[in-house]
XYZ file of C-alpha atoms in Angstrom:
742
model
C -31.181 5.597 0.199
C -28.168 6.005 -2.067
C -24.601 5.818 -0.753
C -24.165 9.557 -1.498
C -27.268 10.440 0.529
C -26.074 8.196 3.353
C -22.747 9.965 3.298
C -24.330 13.436 3.345
C -26.481 12.495 6.350
C -23.484 11.120 8.211
C -21.415 14.198 7.412
C -24.133 16.471 8.810
C -24.363 14.246 11.908
C -20.618 14.461 12.393
C -20.628 18.239 12.108
C -23.409 18.378 14.701
C -20.970 16.692 17.093
C -19.065 20.012 17.146
C -21.865 21.600 19.171
C -21.826 18.911 21.889
C -20.114 19.981 25.167
C -17.805 16.939 25.253
C -14.542 18.913 25.074
C -13.265 21.620 27.394
C -12.579 25.162 26.093
C -9.174 25.484 24.525
C -6.900 28.349 23.580
C -6.038 29.027 19.967
C -2.688 27.328 20.472
C -4.388 24.274 21.873
C -6.656 24.059 18.875
C -3.688 23.637 16.581
C -3.044 20.218 15.157
C -1.654 18.083 17.944
C 0.416 15.898 15.682
C 2.041 18.894 14.093
C 2.674 20.750 17.340
C 4.018 17.635 19.031
C 2.142 18.489 22.234
C -0.814 16.128 22.275
C -0.905 12.677 23.790
C -2.128 9.989 21.429
C -3.522 6.597 22.286
C -2.881 4.088 19.537
C -3.327 0.349 19.502
C -0.565 -1.714 17.922
C -2.441 -3.930 17.936
C -3.913 -2.774 21.252
C -1.117 -1.095 23.197
C -2.200 2.177 24.836
C 0.608 4.685 24.501
C 1.541 8.049 25.853
C 3.174 10.715 23.768
C 5.055 9.336 20.773
C 8.323 11.069 20.064
C 8.829 12.215 16.507
C 12.161 12.585 14.817
C 12.920 16.333 14.384
C 10.915 17.663 11.448
C 7.871 15.581 12.346
C 7.842 13.356 9.230
C 8.673 10.051 10.970
C 8.536 8.676 14.511
C 11.038 6.934 16.716
C 8.695 4.140 17.752
C 6.961 1.578 15.599
C 4.903 -1.597 15.674
C 6.789 -4.866 16.202
C 3.929 -7.228 15.345
C 2.296 -9.014 18.295
C 4.894 -7.538 20.651
C 3.433 -4.063 20.203
C 5.286 -0.778 20.171
C 9.097 -0.740 20.290
C 11.848 1.767 19.683
C 13.066 1.583 16.105
C 16.597 1.181 17.493
C 15.545 -2.172 18.986
C 14.019 -3.472 15.730
C 16.367 -5.682 13.643
C 15.300 -4.526 10.197
C 14.612 -1.345 8.229
C 11.623 0.583 9.498
C 10.074 3.962 8.637
C 7.074 5.107 10.632
C 5.484 7.918 8.575
C 3.404 10.489 10.411
C 0.281 12.394 9.522
C 2.468 15.370 8.669
C 4.220 13.271 5.967
C 0.830 12.360 4.487
C -0.385 15.930 4.501
C 2.788 17.102 2.801
C 2.956 14.622 -0.079
C -0.478 13.063 -0.616
C -2.250 13.380 -3.948
C -6.007 12.569 -3.877
C -5.855 11.281 -7.476
C -3.269 8.618 -6.530
C -4.076 7.484 -2.992
C -0.952 6.853 -0.907
C 1.298 6.309 -3.922
C 2.956 9.678 -3.703
C 3.527 9.297 0.036
C 5.028 5.776 -0.142
C 7.620 7.103 -2.648
C 9.393 8.852 0.263
C 10.665 5.418 1.320
C 13.620 4.616 -0.935
C 12.768 0.915 -1.004
C 9.400 1.676 -2.635
C 8.815 2.690 -6.236
C 5.386 3.137 -7.766
C 4.473 0.502 -10.417
C 1.564 2.369 -11.874
C 0.347 5.952 -12.193
C -3.291 4.945 -12.640
C -5.678 5.143 -9.665
C -7.265 1.983 -11.122
C -4.513 0.046 -9.300
C -2.487 0.318 -6.104
C 0.651 -1.490 -7.316
C 4.077 -0.536 -6.064
C 7.361 -2.410 -5.627
C 9.328 -2.813 -2.416
C 12.971 -3.689 -2.969
C 12.050 -4.779 -6.500
C 9.129 -7.087 -5.608
C 5.648 -6.112 -6.688
C 3.076 -5.363 -3.990
C -0.330 -3.673 -3.693
C -3.177 -3.067 -1.270
C -3.403 -6.786 -0.387
C -0.129 -6.398 1.567
C -1.350 -3.580 3.802
C -2.477 -4.070 7.373
C -5.090 -1.937 9.081
C -4.638 -1.465 12.814
C -2.610 -4.653 12.848
C -5.156 -6.618 10.848
C -3.954 -8.113 7.486
C -5.654 -8.778 4.194
C -8.555 -6.305 4.232
C -7.641 -4.404 1.050
C -7.060 -5.308 -2.619
C -5.221 -4.328 -5.757
C -7.704 -1.545 -6.339
C -8.591 -0.500 -2.810
C -6.173 1.032 -0.266
C -6.824 2.907 3.004
C -7.883 6.488 2.183
C -5.203 8.874 3.331
C -7.517 11.140 5.273
C -8.143 8.455 7.960
C -4.453 7.694 8.574
C -2.518 8.844 11.671
C 0.594 6.797 10.918
C 2.023 4.314 8.410
C 4.592 1.793 9.796
C 6.587 0.661 6.727
C 8.790 -2.407 7.223
C 11.079 -3.174 4.341
C 12.862 -6.084 5.970
C 12.611 -9.549 7.541
C 9.623 -9.537 9.925
C 7.209 -12.183 8.616
C 6.731 -14.269 11.774
C 5.971 -11.447 14.186
C 2.664 -10.462 12.527
C 0.694 -13.703 12.552
C -0.854 -15.318 9.465
C -2.187 -13.497 6.415
C -3.729 -14.353 3.065
C -1.793 -15.238 -0.146
C -3.862 -13.321 -2.677
C -1.968 -10.629 -4.589
C -4.198 -9.042 -7.166
C -3.509 -9.832 -10.817
C -0.489 -11.869 -9.851
C -2.901 -14.583 -8.773
C -1.493 -14.781 -5.334
C 1.534 -16.314 -4.009
C 4.601 -14.162 -3.797
C 5.602 -13.577 -0.158
C 5.958 -9.889 0.452
C 9.386 -8.360 1.229
C 7.816 -6.294 3.990
C 4.622 -4.925 5.472
C 2.772 -1.628 5.680
C 0.631 -1.168 8.806
C -1.923 1.634 8.761
C -2.912 3.198 12.091
C -6.157 5.149 11.951
C -6.827 8.537 13.536
C -8.136 8.550 17.104
C -9.610 11.399 19.103
C -6.959 13.293 21.014
C -7.220 15.379 24.159
C -7.719 18.541 22.076
C -11.054 18.679 20.132
C -10.728 18.661 16.339
C -13.260 20.171 13.902
C -11.641 20.401 10.511
C -12.990 21.005 7.002
C -10.761 20.712 3.928
C -11.536 21.698 0.362
C -9.351 20.318 -2.443
C -9.225 21.196 -6.147
C -6.904 19.209 -8.465
C -6.394 17.966 -11.999
C -8.706 19.380 -14.655
C -11.559 19.870 -12.204
C -11.581 17.331 -9.383
C -13.275 18.794 -6.324
C -12.916 17.150 -2.957
C -14.440 17.876 0.459
C -13.187 16.343 3.661
C -14.435 16.469 7.254
C -12.465 15.513 10.369
C -14.183 15.717 13.745
C -12.725 14.390 16.991
C -13.998 14.584 20.585
C -13.319 12.892 23.901
C -16.174 12.562 26.362
C -17.478 10.698 29.377
C -15.891 10.358 32.840
C -12.194 11.221 32.682
C -12.703 11.585 28.909
C -12.396 7.807 28.673
C -14.317 7.682 25.390
C -13.132 9.137 22.082
C -14.844 9.493 18.708
C -13.162 10.523 15.445
C -15.210 10.882 12.221
C -13.673 11.301 8.803
C -15.559 11.672 5.516
C -14.755 12.343 1.849
C -16.682 13.457 -1.228
C -14.391 13.657 -4.308
C -15.666 14.043 -7.837
C -14.373 15.401 -11.108
C -11.854 15.272 -13.985
C -8.250 14.165 -13.387
C -5.247 15.698 -15.104
C -5.506 12.912 -17.705
C -7.934 13.826 -20.448
C -11.252 11.882 -20.108
C -10.152 10.461 -16.735
C -12.481 11.008 -13.796
C -12.610 10.018 -10.070
C -15.642 9.624 -7.858
C -15.019 8.771 -4.212
C -17.535 8.776 -1.341
C -16.725 7.397 2.069
C -17.377 7.860 5.769
C -15.382 6.309 8.642
C -15.515 6.543 12.408
C -13.061 5.508 15.092
C -14.492 4.888 18.603
C -12.103 4.177 21.425
C -12.257 3.644 25.172
C -9.423 3.663 27.679
C -9.038 3.211 31.417
C -6.422 1.937 33.808
C -7.071 -1.719 32.962
C -8.185 -1.852 29.370
C -8.275 -0.181 25.987
C -10.601 -0.775 23.057
C -10.614 0.632 19.560
C -13.327 0.181 16.915
C -12.792 1.479 13.375
C -15.500 1.059 10.723
C -16.943 2.662 7.632
C -18.109 2.274 4.070
C -16.584 3.328 0.765
C -17.706 3.768 -2.864
C -14.800 4.385 -5.255
C -14.987 4.726 -9.055
C -12.401 5.646 -11.672
C -13.493 6.382 -15.245
C -10.738 6.019 -17.822
C -7.054 6.137 -16.819
C -5.890 2.750 -18.141
C -2.063 2.978 -18.295
C -0.797 -0.607 -18.389
C 1.047 -2.137 -21.379
C 2.856 -5.126 -22.850
C 5.348 -5.102 -25.739
C 5.667 -7.493 -28.700
C 8.791 -5.995 -30.320
C 12.335 -7.335 -30.083
C 14.249 -4.039 -29.966
C 17.005 -2.955 -27.603
C 14.780 -0.260 -26.062
C 11.074 0.461 -25.773
C 9.666 2.783 -28.451
C 9.793 6.488 -27.624
C 7.400 7.226 -24.820
C 4.207 8.991 -25.931
C 2.753 12.137 -24.384
C 1.559 11.141 -20.925
C -1.679 13.080 -21.488
C -2.770 10.629 -24.215
C -5.821 8.597 -23.191
C -6.194 4.882 -24.085
C -9.786 4.174 -23.134
C -13.123 3.626 -24.757
C -15.681 6.022 -23.311
C -17.270 3.370 -21.073
C -13.989 2.410 -19.378
C -14.581 2.325 -15.626
C -13.596 0.555 -12.500
C -15.798 0.725 -9.394
C -15.506 -0.866 -5.959
C -17.791 -0.404 -2.951
C -18.094 -2.055 0.406
C -17.595 -1.964 4.197
C -14.598 -2.461 6.456
C -14.151 -2.871 10.187
C -11.396 -3.508 12.750
C -11.780 -4.118 16.473
C -8.802 -4.152 18.854
C -9.056 -4.860 22.579
C -6.431 -5.078 25.280
C -7.088 -6.166 28.857
C -4.597 -6.120 31.711
C -4.550 -9.273 33.769
C -2.036 -7.953 36.293
C 1.061 -5.746 36.280
C 2.931 -8.211 34.010
C 0.398 -9.876 31.759
C -2.034 -8.486 29.170
C -4.540 -10.271 27.008
C -5.388 -8.948 23.551
C -7.955 -9.548 20.830
C -8.049 -8.328 17.223
C -10.810 -8.681 14.653
C -11.112 -7.503 11.094
C -13.795 -7.726 8.381
C -14.074 -6.409 4.864
C -16.660 -6.831 2.144
C -16.207 -5.393 -1.322
C -18.022 -5.713 -4.618
C -16.784 -4.390 -7.926
C -17.477 -3.875 -11.602
C -15.009 -3.043 -14.351
C -15.131 -2.172 -18.019
C -11.693 -1.870 -19.621
C -9.395 -3.229 -22.359
C -8.724 -6.580 -20.701
C -5.488 -6.203 -18.689
C -2.431 -4.689 -20.372
C -2.632 -3.268 -23.875
C -0.223 -4.761 -26.396
C 1.729 -2.721 -28.971
C 4.571 -3.466 -31.403
C 7.954 -1.913 -32.205
C 6.266 0.925 -34.126
C 3.958 1.725 -31.253
C 0.934 0.277 -33.080
C -1.690 -1.621 -31.125
C -1.704 -5.136 -32.456
C -4.423 -7.648 -33.126
C -1.748 -10.147 -34.250
C -2.233 -13.708 -35.416
C -1.221 -15.433 -32.194
C -3.723 -16.428 -29.535
C -1.893 -14.259 -27.038
C -1.994 -10.983 -28.916
C -5.497 -11.489 -30.327
C -7.054 -12.045 -26.928
C -5.177 -9.327 -24.988
C -6.444 -6.256 -26.903
C -10.148 -6.628 -26.408
C -12.845 -5.232 -24.155
C -13.752 -6.947 -20.858
C -16.648 -6.708 -18.461
C -15.578 -7.989 -15.075
C -17.836 -8.569 -12.067
C -16.111 -9.488 -8.777
C -16.537 -9.648 -4.996
C -14.514 -10.606 -1.981
C -15.011 -11.226 1.732
C -12.248 -11.313 4.357
C -12.483 -12.149 8.043
C -9.627 -12.140 10.577
C -9.519 -13.146 14.280
C -6.575 -13.070 16.663
C -6.337 -13.666 20.385
C -3.266 -13.766 22.549
C -1.385 -12.831 25.638
C 1.725 -10.783 26.079
C 3.824 -9.926 29.087
C 7.200 -9.317 30.595
C 9.545 -11.542 32.582
C 13.079 -11.489 33.961
C 15.416 -14.458 33.917
C 18.747 -13.598 35.480
C 20.151 -10.668 33.564
C 17.672 -11.036 30.657
C 14.512 -8.973 30.362
C 11.815 -10.554 28.157
C 8.922 -8.973 26.278
C 6.998 -11.959 24.952
C 3.724 -12.749 23.213
C 1.733 -15.819 22.238
C -1.164 -15.516 19.793
C -3.520 -17.712 17.791
C -5.114 -16.317 14.628
C -7.474 -17.317 11.881
C -7.688 -15.609 8.491
C -10.420 -16.468 5.973
C -11.098 -15.103 2.479
C -13.333 -15.946 -0.428
C -13.230 -14.470 -3.929
C -15.899 -14.377 -6.684
C -15.270 -13.307 -10.282
C -16.590 -13.500 -13.823
C -15.129 -11.995 -16.985
C -17.037 -11.486 -20.245
C -14.815 -10.546 -23.213
C -15.641 -8.551 -26.273
C -14.751 -9.237 -29.915
C -11.135 -9.719 -31.061
C -9.490 -7.716 -33.860
C -11.090 -4.361 -33.067
C -8.090 -2.388 -31.805
C -6.188 -0.048 -34.183
C -4.221 3.147 -33.774
C -1.027 3.572 -31.785
C 0.389 4.680 -28.455
C 1.036 8.133 -30.004
C -2.430 8.847 -31.415
C -4.594 6.732 -29.136
C -6.809 3.717 -29.948
C -9.048 3.525 -32.975
C -11.838 1.034 -32.420
C -13.213 -1.116 -35.231
C -16.808 -0.943 -36.501
C -17.648 -4.173 -34.649
C -16.250 -3.033 -31.283
C -19.785 -2.361 -30.081
C -21.936 -3.644 -28.489
C -19.835 -4.157 -25.427
C -20.164 -7.408 -23.505
C -22.520 -7.290 -20.535
C -21.768 -8.055 -16.895
C -22.363 -11.675 -15.951
C -23.219 -12.987 -12.500
C -19.967 -13.714 -10.698
C -19.064 -17.247 -9.537
C -16.824 -18.370 -6.680
C -13.186 -18.749 -7.732
C -11.236 -19.661 -4.592
C -11.458 -19.863 -0.833
C -8.582 -19.717 1.609
C -8.355 -20.478 5.314
C -5.179 -19.920 7.323
C -4.751 -20.848 10.987
C -1.616 -19.991 12.844
C 0.121 -19.877 16.217
C 2.765 -17.234 16.800
C 5.333 -17.093 19.593
C 7.687 -14.130 19.908
C 10.249 -13.078 22.487
C 12.180 -9.780 22.483
C 15.058 -10.064 24.963
C 17.265 -7.307 26.350
C 20.667 -8.074 27.899
C 22.677 -4.929 28.578
C 23.304 -3.329 25.195
C 22.017 -6.334 23.287
C 18.500 -7.006 21.953
C 17.589 -10.444 20.697
C 14.409 -11.188 18.788
C 13.156 -14.799 18.344
C 9.814 -15.463 16.707
C 8.045 -18.238 14.869
C 4.645 -18.834 13.328
C 3.215 -22.219 12.605
C 0.891 -21.667 9.652
C -1.661 -24.196 8.422
C -3.042 -23.211 5.028
C -6.127 -24.626 3.389
C -6.668 -23.324 -0.109
C -9.522 -24.441 -2.376
C -9.374 -23.560 -6.033
C -13.096 -23.740 -6.686
C -12.825 -23.129 -10.427
C -10.507 -26.133 -10.803
C -11.990 -28.207 -7.960
C -8.491 -28.433 -6.477
C -7.527 -28.310 -2.786
C -4.122 -27.669 -1.354
C -3.124 -27.937 2.298
C 0.233 -26.954 3.847
C 1.621 -26.716 7.306
C 4.868 -24.789 7.743
C 6.884 -23.009 10.434
C 7.978 -19.525 9.530
C 10.939 -18.315 11.622
C 12.153 -14.786 12.285
C 15.185 -13.880 14.375
C 17.321 -10.824 14.880
C 20.213 -9.471 16.918
C 20.735 -5.777 17.773
C 23.657 -4.168 19.568
C 23.161 -0.623 20.900
C 26.456 1.004 21.842
C 24.429 4.145 22.649
C 20.728 4.934 22.956
C 20.847 6.612 19.525
C 22.837 4.016 17.639
C 22.135 0.323 16.821
C 23.819 -2.338 14.716
C 21.520 -5.178 13.710
C 21.035 -8.433 11.815
C 17.707 -10.004 10.869
C 16.450 -13.168 9.112
C 12.997 -14.345 8.123
C 11.323 -17.002 5.980
C 7.901 -16.481 4.393
C 5.631 -19.100 2.980
C 2.699 -18.740 0.626
C 0.532 -20.905 -1.606
C 1.521 -21.187 -5.215
C 0.125 -18.770 -7.799
C -3.321 -19.288 -9.263
C -2.882 -19.358 -13.051
C -5.116 -16.807 -14.713
C -8.296 -17.866 -16.547
C -6.922 -16.998 -19.995
C -7.111 -19.126 -23.081
C -3.361 -18.810 -23.773
C -2.563 -21.065 -20.766
C -2.840 -24.832 -21.134
C -2.932 -24.965 -17.309
C -5.473 -22.186 -16.856
C -6.961 -21.937 -13.324
C -4.404 -24.355 -11.950
C -2.803 -23.678 -8.540
C 0.963 -24.010 -8.611
C 3.156 -25.509 -5.903
C 3.574 -23.568 -2.645
C 6.544 -21.203 -2.486
C 9.032 -20.110 0.181
C 11.049 -16.906 0.323
C 13.976 -15.982 2.557
C 15.348 -12.626 3.644
C 18.541 -11.547 5.435
C 19.508 -8.017 6.403
C 22.364 -6.381 8.279
C 22.542 -2.682 9.023
C 23.115 0.270 11.304
C 20.810 3.050 12.571
C 22.087 6.325 13.967
C 20.487 9.578 15.172
C 22.698 12.676 15.255
C 22.210 16.380 14.591
C 18.464 15.969 14.404
C 18.696 13.423 11.580
C 17.922 9.704 11.692
C 19.886 7.562 9.193
C 19.677 3.867 8.357
C 22.168 1.982 6.227
C 21.221 -1.665 5.389
C 22.544 -4.525 3.307
C 19.961 -7.155 2.325
C 19.335 -10.286 0.322
C 15.907 -11.654 -0.664
C 14.957 -14.631 -2.819
C 11.567 -15.369 -4.293
C 10.241 -17.877 -6.844
C 10.289 -16.719 -10.499
C 7.221 -17.303 -12.674
C 7.486 -17.722 -16.434
C 5.268 -18.372 -19.424
C 6.842 -21.363 -21.188
C 5.818 -21.748 -24.842
C 4.297 -25.139 -25.720
C 3.462 -24.410 -29.381
C 0.358 -23.272 -31.225
C 0.375 -19.940 -29.454
C -0.133 -21.672 -26.097
C 1.831 -21.310 -22.863
C 2.293 -23.091 -19.560
C 2.552 -20.884 -16.488
C 5.263 -22.339 -14.214
C 7.825 -21.617 -11.554
C 11.398 -21.477 -12.859
C 14.062 -21.053 -10.193
C 14.483 -18.006 -8.012
C 14.692 -14.269 -8.299
C 17.493 -13.093 -6.028
C 17.688 -9.478 -4.833
C 20.811 -8.131 -3.196
C 20.990 -4.501 -2.261
C 22.128 -1.583 -0.244
C 19.614 0.919 1.111
C 20.175 4.257 2.825
C 17.364 6.311 4.391
C 17.546 9.710 5.976
C 14.881 11.668 7.872
C 15.123 14.678 10.124
C 15.852 18.341 10.599
C 19.531 19.120 10.007
C 18.823 22.882 10.350
C 16.199 24.912 12.184
C 14.506 25.838 8.901
C 15.123 22.712 6.829
C 13.587 19.175 6.922
C 14.836 16.302 4.806
C 13.365 12.894 3.954
C 14.342 10.231 1.428
C 17.244 7.970 0.555
C 18.975 5.809 -2.063
C 18.616 2.158 -3.124
C 21.090 -0.040 -5.003
C 19.494 -3.275 -6.120
C 21.181 -6.158 -7.925
C 18.395 -8.521 -9.055
C 19.077 -11.693 -11.030
C 17.621 -15.122 -11.597
C 19.145 -18.315 -10.156
C 18.462 -22.092 -10.222
C 16.442 -21.872 -13.430
C 15.594 -24.979 -15.475
C 18.835 -26.388 -16.851
C 20.586 -23.162 -15.824
C 19.231 -21.534 -19.061
C 18.373 -18.202 -17.331
C 20.860 -18.220 -14.466
C 22.302 -14.755 -13.964
C 19.653 -13.112 -16.198
C 17.984 -9.867 -15.160
C 14.755 -9.690 -13.177
C 12.156 -7.862 -15.276
C 11.120 -4.348 -14.336
C 13.724 -3.778 -11.575
C 16.043 -0.732 -11.721
C 19.542 -1.147 -10.328
C 19.645 2.370 -8.841
C 16.835 4.599 -7.544
C 16.413 7.369 -5.003
C 14.239 10.108 -3.598
C 14.961 13.296 -1.650
C 12.385 15.670 -0.254
C 13.360 19.048 1.243
C 11.141 21.443 3.144
C 12.229 25.016 3.881
C 10.305 27.010 6.534
C 11.415 30.628 6.492
C 8.719 31.468 9.026
C 6.224 29.544 11.166
C 3.473 30.502 8.706
C 5.153 29.626 5.412
C 6.894 26.585 3.962
C 8.243 25.442 0.593
C 8.810 21.762 -0.365
C 10.582 20.185 -3.301
C 11.011 16.515 -4.086
C 13.128 14.672 -6.675
C 12.237 11.071 -7.496
C 14.698 9.184 -9.713
C 14.801 5.658 -11.121
C 17.564 4.174 -13.219
C 16.907 2.132 -16.397
C 15.362 -1.295 -16.039
C 14.878 -4.211 -18.444
C 11.994 -6.379 -19.562
C 11.423 -9.218 -22.065
C 8.840 -8.901 -24.758
C 5.492 -10.654 -24.605
C 7.056 -13.876 -26.001
C 9.779 -13.999 -23.328
C 12.591 -12.948 -25.706
C 15.199 -10.168 -25.668
C 16.502 -7.654 -23.175
C 14.556 -4.456 -23.700
C 15.413 -1.278 -21.868
C 12.985 0.867 -19.968
C 14.781 4.248 -19.863
C 15.668 6.003 -16.634
C 13.494 8.882 -15.480
C 13.414 11.645 -12.884
C 10.466 13.732 -11.699
C 10.134 16.903 -9.626
C 7.298 17.776 -7.289
C 6.839 21.251 -5.771
C 4.695 22.509 -2.854
C 4.098 25.682 -0.863
C 1.920 26.241 2.204
C 0.764 29.314 4.066
C -0.918 29.440 7.460
C -3.225 32.322 8.236
C -6.596 33.152 9.784
C -9.852 33.954 8.108
C -11.664 35.976 10.731
C -10.916 33.803 13.777
C -10.584 30.479 11.929
C -7.049 28.996 11.632
C -6.554 28.266 7.925
C -3.802 26.427 5.964
C -3.528 27.038 2.226
C -1.484 24.573 0.092
C -0.516 24.522 -3.545
C 1.145 21.348 -4.922
C 2.390 20.463 -8.388
C 3.238 16.804 -9.114
C 5.479 16.050 -12.062
C 6.171 19.765 -12.336
C 8.267 19.412 -15.499
C 5.495 17.420 -17.159
C 7.789 14.453 -17.782
C 6.450 11.489 -19.763
C 8.061 8.137 -18.963
C 7.616 4.369 -18.841
C 7.401 2.744 -15.405
C 8.636 -0.835 -14.712
C 6.759 -3.306 -12.471
C 8.925 -5.463 -10.195
C 9.168 -9.042 -11.518
C 6.897 -8.382 -14.530
C 7.468 -7.560 -18.180
C 4.318 -5.440 -18.221
C 4.856 -1.737 -17.587
C 3.003 1.498 -16.982
C 2.872 5.011 -18.423
C 3.181 8.133 -16.254
C 0.478 10.689 -15.604
C 0.812 14.280 -16.884
C 1.529 17.277 -14.660
C -1.053 17.525 -11.873
C -1.894 20.656 -9.860
C -3.599 20.494 -6.480
C -4.853 23.361 -4.265
C -6.259 22.760 -0.774
C -7.651 24.948 1.964
C -7.868 23.496 5.470
C -10.052 25.172 8.142
C -9.873 24.352 11.855
C -13.301 25.476 13.030
């Protein structure tokens, strides 16, 4: 049975659930979305804490509570770093099915998208590149990849931490997509999946976007059993058709279920499902060989840069299991498990396409340029397994109240890969007219059986204590991480044992105001040098790296608006390609990238009919401690000094709303492919517009939405944090959706 047939069968089974007498009759008001109405209790595990009603900040876009690693749910005013807990309403307002999660993450001012192509999930947080590898699912790390991210239709909440919190989450893997691993993330994104609420949900959504992408979504939730102790939520997606980019197509099929159980002494949550995701075309990643002051004029964003067979496909399964068991009134044991398996195939033009100062695609004479513009057939696979067990509790010592946790975890991953490259010298044309392929471009290389590349095993012990003394909150946490990394391709093994500390201090003069300081240190294995002929140390694993973060800030809630102002400093290792002659390079660490910045976020409802979300970021990024001081004080590639986002929603009536969003990024700088020059990526600003209308079709509550991304059809280059590669925007994209609560 094909995956699509499996999905159809499961969708029909899920819809059949609607007829089962598990839920009690409800009024029309009760059948409204519980998250949006703010009237439904939710039971979420973070990782396994059972909660009552979660209080949203006015406007419903973010929540006042968030996940504090192994300590569970805490008020954001007690957390000593920047935190934004995005709700399901935020996702529904800003999500674009052609760019999963990217358009929602933009509402956090510390995050900027690094690519417009759904072939990748790259984004930067405070200037440092990240992707799906850095996302957690129900408190479990390392289940996603550079291509795969959690589908938005299964998400109830996203806890975004852009600050020093490394030691409170346990151990995670080092792999980081095409970066070959290694850079410790500046923050975390924890995805909490939808659970069945007390009000039954039977929802069907139809989406039309781009040049003919049609999507169908089901969402069915019921509680059943004695005292409605059991809950089942089923979510499915069928998405197929042409994107707004000419010749670009998406094909997504997935089905997920969330089964939970709760009683007075325990709570359990099981999330599982399978996915099959394919993108045809849509390569938008480039490198520059010129030595000009500014990149060549940006081409029309609608221009395709693919041969007709260009595709990227990933399919697999994913599962998380969270369990919490009360021992007595003070102590609770918890257990978390995660598993993911994914397999993939890709036909594209190697990695980033290279062009010169005239915009012409180059086949150049150097080894680097000749081998970059060529076709590639890639076959890959990955397996990830995570286990965590621990105990948490409360204690009082004198005037100090303690919330503490002790956990042990084990994270294992293995990666297989094989590339098969096509002929050199077959790329002509330019960024303005598209690629012209030479007469010997075909036949394309075939897929080869993949081979194991690396295996990583991390074992850790985490101890955390959140103390309250009057108006003061003190966080002390540390993880001892033992890392065993085997570079199979190079037959090289690296082992490290390190202690990663996190501490923070918060003063709360009132319940709605806090002043805080936080510090953390992250540690990760060194980067795995790519298997490319330009590197004399290809496949080598570099030395382990350490990154430090410090942040001080203030949070305040007033007039229905939550604001956070933070000052931060982050350092991370800088990677360079050092020329060794003959067109060859050595990949190596060279000093630090240092990021100092000021961030302001705002979320809330300053007026009965207006909701605001967004903020501003100032980021001063420079290199330090480079070899011989040669690059000290130099810019960090791809990082804009100023950026911001503001989203406004106006609701003249309960049935109608209008949303506008402005996303702005200042100019950034890169070096060319040879590591020379200071080349400007121009600033850009985009506008997104949305309107919704709630009505009834017969007796069925219906919500109609029309969204336009990049409404002014702006074409622009996009920097990637810490990299001299860059992306090209997507053209204007329209999306219409109709949501039916049956």
